[in-house]
mmCIF file of C-alpha atoms and ligand atoms in Angstrom:
data_model
loop_
_atom_site.group_PDB
_atom_site.id
_atom_site.type_symbol
_atom_site.label_atom_id
_atom_site.label_comp_id
_atom_site.label_asym_id
_atom_site.label_seq_id
_atom_site.Cartn_x
_atom_site.Cartn_y
_atom_site.Cartn_z
ATOM 1 C CA UNK U 1 -0.166 0.015 0.119
ATOM 2 C CA UNK U 2 1.215 3.548 -0.879
ATOM 3 C CA UNK U 3 1.346 6.205 1.825
ATOM 4 C CA UNK U 4 0.761 9.700 0.813
ATOM 5 C CA UNK U 5 1.334 12.893 2.850
ATOM 6 C CA UNK U 6 -1.001 15.750 2.303
ATOM 7 C CA UNK U 7 -2.319 18.809 4.103
ATOM 8 C CA UNK U 8 -4.800 18.785 6.969
ATOM 9 C CA UNK U 9 -7.473 21.480 7.072
ATOM 10 C CA UNK U 10 -10.301 22.058 9.407
ATOM 11 C CA UNK U 11 -13.139 19.479 9.690
ATOM 12 C CA UNK U 12 -11.374 16.952 7.553
ATOM 13 C CA UNK U 13 -10.579 19.053 4.691
ATOM 14 C CA UNK U 14 -7.969 17.864 2.423
ATOM 15 C CA UNK U 15 -7.044 21.233 0.579
ATOM 16 C CA UNK U 16 -3.571 20.535 -0.786
ATOM 17 C CA UNK U 17 -4.012 21.373 -4.534
ATOM 18 C CA UNK U 18 -0.969 19.520 -5.571
ATOM 19 C CA UNK U 19 -1.870 16.210 -3.653
ATOM 20 C CA UNK U 20 -5.166 16.271 -5.556
ATOM 21 C CA UNK U 21 -3.096 15.993 -8.753
ATOM 22 C CA UNK U 22 -1.498 12.797 -7.057
ATOM 23 C CA UNK U 23 -4.525 11.371 -5.781
ATOM 24 C CA UNK U 24 -6.396 11.231 -8.980
ATOM 25 C CA UNK U 25 -3.246 9.952 -10.664
ATOM 26 C CA UNK U 26 -3.291 7.105 -7.915
ATOM 27 C CA UNK U 27 -7.006 6.424 -8.713
ATOM 28 C CA UNK U 28 -6.334 6.405 -12.420
ATOM 29 C CA UNK U 29 -3.600 3.524 -11.871
ATOM 30 C CA UNK U 30 -6.049 1.777 -9.470
ATOM 31 C CA UNK U 31 -3.567 2.200 -6.697
ATOM 32 C CA UNK U 32 -4.757 1.951 -3.141
ATOM 33 C CA UNK U 33 -3.164 4.575 -0.699
ATOM 34 C CA UNK U 34 -3.206 5.474 2.932
ATOM 35 C CA UNK U 35 -3.328 9.365 3.522
ATOM 36 C CA UNK U 36 -1.175 11.020 6.340
ATOM 37 C CA UNK U 37 -2.639 14.505 6.831
ATOM 38 C CA UNK U 38 0.003 17.043 8.168
ATOM 39 C CA UNK U 39 -0.038 20.706 9.069
ATOM 40 C CA UNK U 40 1.438 22.993 6.666
ATOM 41 C CA UNK U 41 3.767 24.291 9.476
ATOM 42 C CA UNK U 42 4.934 20.792 10.466
ATOM 43 C CA UNK U 43 8.156 20.553 8.670
ATOM 44 C CA UNK U 44 9.579 18.087 10.989
ATOM 45 C CA UNK U 45 7.029 15.328 10.026
ATOM 46 C CA UNK U 46 8.002 15.404 6.250
ATOM 47 C CA UNK U 47 11.786 16.023 6.884
ATOM 48 C CA UNK U 48 12.379 12.304 5.781
ATOM 49 C CA UNK U 49 11.548 13.363 2.204
ATOM 50 C CA UNK U 50 14.327 15.942 1.872
ATOM 51 C CA UNK U 51 11.883 18.666 1.187
ATOM 52 C CA UNK U 52 9.415 21.116 2.746
ATOM 53 C CA UNK U 53 6.110 20.483 0.742
ATOM 54 C CA UNK U 54 3.475 17.788 0.161
ATOM 55 C CA UNK U 55 2.485 15.667 -1.685
ATOM 56 C CA UNK U 56 5.021 13.137 -0.634
ATOM 57 C CA UNK U 57 4.476 9.405 -1.453
ATOM 58 C CA UNK U 58 6.263 6.258 -0.046
ATOM 59 C CA UNK U 59 5.870 3.057 -2.133
ATOM 60 C CA UNK U 60 7.893 0.314 -0.396
ATOM 61 C CA UNK U 61 11.286 1.772 0.346
ATOM 62 C CA UNK U 62 10.984 4.387 -2.587
ATOM 63 C CA UNK U 63 10.253 7.793 -1.178
ATOM 64 C CA UNK U 64 9.118 10.503 -4.047
ATOM 65 C CA UNK U 65 8.057 14.111 -3.543
ATOM 66 C CA UNK U 66 6.729 16.786 -6.016
ATOM 67 C CA UNK U 67 3.789 16.018 -7.791
ATOM 68 C CA UNK U 68 5.260 16.054 -11.279
ATOM 69 C CA UNK U 69 7.970 13.567 -10.086
ATOM 70 C CA UNK U 70 5.389 11.471 -8.598
ATOM 71 C CA UNK U 71 3.132 11.402 -11.587
ATOM 72 C CA UNK U 72 6.299 10.227 -13.574
ATOM 73 C CA UNK U 73 7.322 7.741 -10.933
ATOM 74 C CA UNK U 74 3.791 6.108 -11.076
ATOM 75 C CA UNK U 75 3.799 5.868 -14.696
ATOM 76 C CA UNK U 76 7.265 4.281 -15.164
ATOM 77 C CA UNK U 77 6.878 2.014 -11.947
ATOM 78 C CA UNK U 78 3.397 0.791 -13.165
ATOM 79 C CA UNK U 79 3.432 0.816 -16.739
ATOM 80 C CA UNK U 80 0.902 -2.003 -17.109
ATOM 81 C CA UNK U 81 -1.764 0.084 -15.536
ATOM 82 C CA UNK U 82 -3.626 2.674 -17.510
ATOM 83 C CA UNK U 83 -1.417 5.193 -18.796
ATOM 84 C CA UNK U 84 -1.351 8.870 -17.296
ATOM 85 C CA UNK U 85 0.414 10.469 -20.408
ATOM 86 C CA UNK U 86 -0.150 8.211 -23.525
ATOM 87 C CA UNK U 87 3.504 8.088 -24.383
ATOM 88 C CA UNK U 88 6.595 10.208 -24.738
ATOM 89 C CA UNK U 89 4.864 13.262 -26.456
ATOM 90 C CA UNK U 90 1.967 13.283 -24.264
ATOM 91 C CA UNK U 91 4.341 13.133 -21.172
ATOM 92 C CA UNK U 92 6.151 16.133 -22.801
ATOM 93 C CA UNK U 93 2.881 18.070 -23.414
ATOM 94 C CA UNK U 94 1.646 17.241 -19.738
ATOM 95 C CA UNK U 95 5.044 18.443 -18.395
ATOM 96 C CA UNK U 96 4.551 21.830 -20.435
ATOM 97 C CA UNK U 97 0.865 22.036 -19.212
ATOM 98 C CA UNK U 98 1.838 21.646 -15.547
ATOM 99 C CA UNK U 99 4.317 24.449 -15.794
ATOM 100 C CA UNK U 100 1.918 26.865 -17.548
ATOM 101 C CA UNK U 101 -0.780 26.185 -14.950
ATOM 102 C CA UNK U 102 1.553 26.400 -11.981
ATOM 103 C CA UNK U 103 3.130 29.892 -13.232
ATOM 104 C CA UNK U 104 0.001 31.498 -15.042
ATOM 105 C CA UNK U 105 -3.348 29.863 -13.966
ATOM 106 C CA UNK U 106 -2.530 29.241 -10.307
ATOM 107 C CA UNK U 107 -1.149 32.783 -9.837
ATOM 108 C CA UNK U 108 -4.626 33.991 -11.131
ATOM 109 C CA UNK U 109 -6.621 31.677 -9.023
ATOM 110 C CA UNK U 110 -5.024 31.956 -5.653
ATOM 111 C CA UNK U 111 -5.771 35.699 -4.695
ATOM 112 C CA UNK U 112 -9.340 34.858 -5.645
ATOM 113 C CA UNK U 113 -9.747 32.113 -2.907
ATOM 114 C CA UNK U 114 -6.983 32.620 -0.368
ATOM 115 C CA UNK U 115 -9.140 34.709 2.243
ATOM 116 C CA UNK U 116 -11.926 32.116 2.062
ATOM 117 C CA UNK U 117 -9.134 29.135 2.324
ATOM 118 C CA UNK U 118 -7.672 30.928 5.350
ATOM 119 C CA UNK U 119 -10.828 30.393 7.272
ATOM 120 C CA UNK U 120 -10.565 26.564 6.555
ATOM 121 C CA UNK U 121 -7.067 25.648 7.417
ATOM 122 C CA UNK U 122 -6.297 23.972 10.576
ATOM 123 C CA UNK U 123 -6.010 26.702 13.281
ATOM 124 C CA UNK U 124 -2.490 25.376 14.163
ATOM 125 C CA UNK U 125 -1.438 26.679 10.682
ATOM 126 C CA UNK U 126 -3.071 30.238 11.081
ATOM 127 C CA UNK U 127 0.005 32.286 11.697
ATOM 128 C CA UNK U 128 2.058 30.147 9.184
ATOM 129 C CA UNK U 129 -0.473 30.319 6.361
ATOM 130 C CA UNK U 130 -0.917 34.078 6.700
ATOM 131 C CA UNK U 131 2.646 34.908 6.599
ATOM 132 C CA UNK U 132 3.114 32.573 3.503
ATOM 133 C CA UNK U 133 0.399 33.645 1.476
ATOM 134 C CA UNK U 134 0.612 37.386 2.350
ATOM 135 C CA UNK U 135 4.423 37.011 1.067
ATOM 136 C CA UNK U 136 3.077 35.614 -2.235
ATOM 137 C CA UNK U 137 0.071 38.281 -2.413
ATOM 138 C CA UNK U 138 2.363 41.148 -1.407
ATOM 139 C CA UNK U 139 -0.770 42.279 0.378
ATOM 140 C CA UNK U 140 -2.813 41.363 3.194
ATOM 141 C CA UNK U 141 -5.355 38.522 2.901
ATOM 142 C CA UNK U 142 -8.211 41.141 3.747
ATOM 143 C CA UNK U 143 -7.008 43.202 0.822
ATOM 144 C CA UNK U 144 -7.171 40.395 -1.439
ATOM 145 C CA UNK U 145 -10.741 39.688 -0.317
ATOM 146 C CA UNK U 146 -11.629 43.390 -1.014
ATOM 147 C CA UNK U 147 -10.410 42.957 -4.464
ATOM 148 C CA UNK U 148 -12.127 39.485 -5.220
ATOM 149 C CA UNK U 149 -14.698 40.594 -8.072
ATOM 150 C CA UNK U 150 -12.010 42.243 -9.987
ATOM 151 C CA UNK U 151 -9.727 39.253 -9.461
ATOM 152 C CA UNK U 152 -12.322 36.733 -10.239
ATOM 153 C CA UNK U 153 -13.104 38.491 -13.756
ATOM 154 C CA UNK U 154 -9.263 38.439 -14.368
ATOM 155 C CA UNK U 155 -9.277 34.609 -13.816
ATOM 156 C CA UNK U 156 -12.435 34.012 -15.993
ATOM 157 C CA UNK U 157 -10.584 35.806 -18.853
ATOM 158 C CA UNK U 158 -7.996 33.264 -18.894
ATOM 159 C CA UNK U 159 -10.578 30.380 -18.312
ATOM 160 C CA UNK U 160 -12.107 31.404 -21.651
ATOM 161 C CA UNK U 161 -9.538 29.445 -23.435
ATOM 162 C CA UNK U 162 -10.712 26.393 -21.666
ATOM 163 C CA UNK U 163 -14.094 26.847 -22.168
ATOM 164 C CA UNK U 164 -13.257 26.608 -25.942
ATOM 165 C CA UNK U 165 -11.091 23.557 -25.484
ATOM 166 C CA UNK U 166 -13.631 21.672 -23.621
ATOM 167 C CA UNK U 167 -16.556 22.703 -25.946
ATOM 168 C CA UNK U 168 -14.540 20.634 -28.555
ATOM 169 C CA UNK U 169 -13.578 17.626 -26.531
ATOM 170 C CA UNK U 170 -14.757 16.045 -23.318
ATOM 171 C CA UNK U 171 -11.310 16.090 -21.591
ATOM 172 C CA UNK U 172 -8.226 18.218 -21.635
ATOM 173 C CA UNK U 173 -6.544 14.861 -22.608
ATOM 174 C CA UNK U 174 -9.101 14.349 -25.381
ATOM 175 C CA UNK U 175 -11.698 11.495 -25.353
ATOM 176 C CA UNK U 176 -10.734 10.129 -21.943
ATOM 177 C CA UNK U 177 -9.146 11.735 -18.744
ATOM 178 C CA UNK U 178 -5.472 11.543 -17.982
ATOM 179 C CA UNK U 179 -2.861 13.486 -16.217
ATOM 180 C CA UNK U 180 -3.628 16.608 -17.990
ATOM 181 C CA UNK U 181 -7.006 16.695 -16.779
ATOM 182 C CA UNK U 182 -5.879 16.222 -13.054
ATOM 183 C CA UNK U 183 -3.420 19.150 -13.435
ATOM 184 C CA UNK U 184 -6.289 21.526 -14.394
ATOM 185 C CA UNK U 185 -9.102 19.677 -11.917
ATOM 186 C CA UNK U 186 -6.676 20.354 -8.986
ATOM 187 C CA UNK U 187 -7.334 23.971 -9.196
ATOM 188 C CA UNK U 188 -10.942 23.702 -9.257
ATOM 189 C CA UNK U 189 -10.936 21.012 -6.674
ATOM 190 C CA UNK U 190 -8.976 23.281 -4.401
ATOM 191 C CA UNK U 191 -11.493 26.163 -5.112
ATOM 192 C CA UNK U 192 -14.416 23.957 -4.069
ATOM 193 C CA UNK U 193 -12.723 22.950 -0.717
ATOM 194 C CA UNK U 194 -11.605 26.469 -0.112
ATOM 195 C CA UNK U 195 -14.204 28.847 -0.922
ATOM 196 C CA UNK U 196 -18.023 28.818 -1.069
ATOM 197 C CA UNK U 197 -18.083 31.226 -4.152
ATOM 198 C CA UNK U 198 -18.510 29.595 -7.673
ATOM 199 C CA UNK U 199 -15.804 30.417 -9.984
ATOM 200 C CA UNK U 200 -17.044 28.630 -12.923
ATOM 201 C CA UNK U 201 -20.388 29.683 -14.759
ATOM 202 C CA UNK U 202 -23.053 27.153 -14.477
ATOM 203 C CA UNK U 203 -23.711 24.986 -17.478
ATOM 204 C CA UNK U 204 -20.650 26.113 -19.271
ATOM 205 C CA UNK U 205 -18.102 23.636 -20.995
ATOM 206 C CA UNK U 206 -15.850 23.905 -18.023
ATOM 207 C CA UNK U 207 -18.565 23.353 -15.419
ATOM 208 C CA UNK U 208 -19.866 20.245 -17.423
ATOM 209 C CA UNK U 209 -16.230 18.933 -17.629
ATOM 210 C CA UNK U 210 -15.787 19.423 -13.907
ATOM 211 C CA UNK U 211 -18.854 17.429 -13.139
ATOM 212 C CA UNK U 212 -17.362 14.737 -15.525
ATOM 213 C CA UNK U 213 -14.288 14.810 -13.330
ATOM 214 C CA UNK U 214 -16.295 14.817 -10.099
ATOM 215 C CA UNK U 215 -18.004 11.494 -11.171
ATOM 216 C CA UNK U 216 -14.680 9.673 -11.992
ATOM 217 C CA UNK U 217 -13.747 6.765 -9.719
ATOM 218 C CA UNK U 218 -17.493 6.494 -8.092
ATOM 219 C CA UNK U 219 -17.360 10.155 -7.183
ATOM 220 C CA UNK U 220 -13.895 10.034 -5.339
ATOM 221 C CA UNK U 221 -13.529 13.676 -5.621
ATOM 222 C CA UNK U 222 -17.058 14.666 -5.166
ATOM 223 C CA UNK U 223 -17.620 13.127 -1.909
ATOM 224 C CA UNK U 224 -15.387 15.110 0.432
ATOM 225 C CA UNK U 225 -15.494 17.820 2.703
ATOM 226 C CA UNK U 226 -15.787 21.189 0.829
ATOM 227 C CA UNK U 227 -16.449 24.789 1.546
HETATM 228 N N1 LIG E 301 6.159 21.763 -7.041
HETATM 229 C C1 LIG E 301 5.518 21.123 -5.990
HETATM 230 C C2 LIG E 301 4.844 22.223 -5.110
HETATM 231 C C3 LIG E 301 4.111 21.529 -3.674
HETATM 232 C C4 LIG E 301 3.470 22.499 -2.849
HETATM 233 O O1 LIG E 301 3.630 23.824 -2.967
HETATM 234 N N2 LIG E 301 2.675 22.092 -1.996
HETATM 235 C C5 LIG E 301 1.974 22.836 -0.928
HETATM 236 C C6 LIG E 301 0.713 22.349 -0.692
HETATM 237 S S1 LIG E 301 -0.479 22.087 -1.823
HETATM 238 C C7 LIG E 301 2.814 22.955 0.260
HETATM 239 O O2 LIG E 301 3.258 21.679 0.898
HETATM 240 N N3 LIG E 301 3.291 23.887 0.867
HETATM 241 C C8 LIG E 301 3.931 23.920 2.238
HETATM 242 C C9 LIG E 301 4.581 25.187 2.241
HETATM 243 O O3 LIG E 301 4.719 25.958 1.401
HETATM 244 O O4 LIG E 301 5.035 25.519 3.390
HETATM 245 C C10 LIG E 301 4.681 20.013 -6.301
HETATM 246 O O5 LIG E 301 4.230 19.847 -7.391
HETATM 247 O O6 LIG E 301 4.516 18.991 -5.634
#
């Protein structure tokens, strides 16, 4: 059985965005795992990994950290199970997409939901979280909340391209879901768990795709504590 370290939020919420990529990848490969929730500020518990972030997995005596490295590890270690990338070109495209999402889309989404997320982190992480995210934001959480409408509109303009993609095909990866879908989905799952505000227009191609993603693996990602 694989062990996964991920973040622990208030009332059973598992809000680590990058860990959702790993959890969906594990489901895709049909691999069981046991979750170990940790506080964001608790670096001692995850020091064995050599890093300061989750997700981390342990599979036998192999420890892997970083969601992208984990996806590559799972693909290479379990090649006989459903593929995450669909070959070398797909792996290259997924890596390109991963980098773009993390540097562009994530930076637009984070300020929209971060003040709501702050209310749902474990109280033991309050001070750490505020310091960390106010550093990313270069403003206070309260200032980000006050600008929410304007920031949400800016995000929506960037999501337009994804509305067009998902009008033409059912999944980011084409006819069936694969790792590219889990990359994009992790952002919307993060938003669902963090914030009571809807960020996708109801009935839109993106909203319908998210429903398809939430239905996967017997509603694995749907049936979790959300905002
Ligand atoms: N590139 C890393 C980023 C991981 C990351 O930033 N994880 C967040 C949680 S979603 C974290 O552990 N943050 C702890 C911290 O910043 O102290 C990956 O893809 O796994």
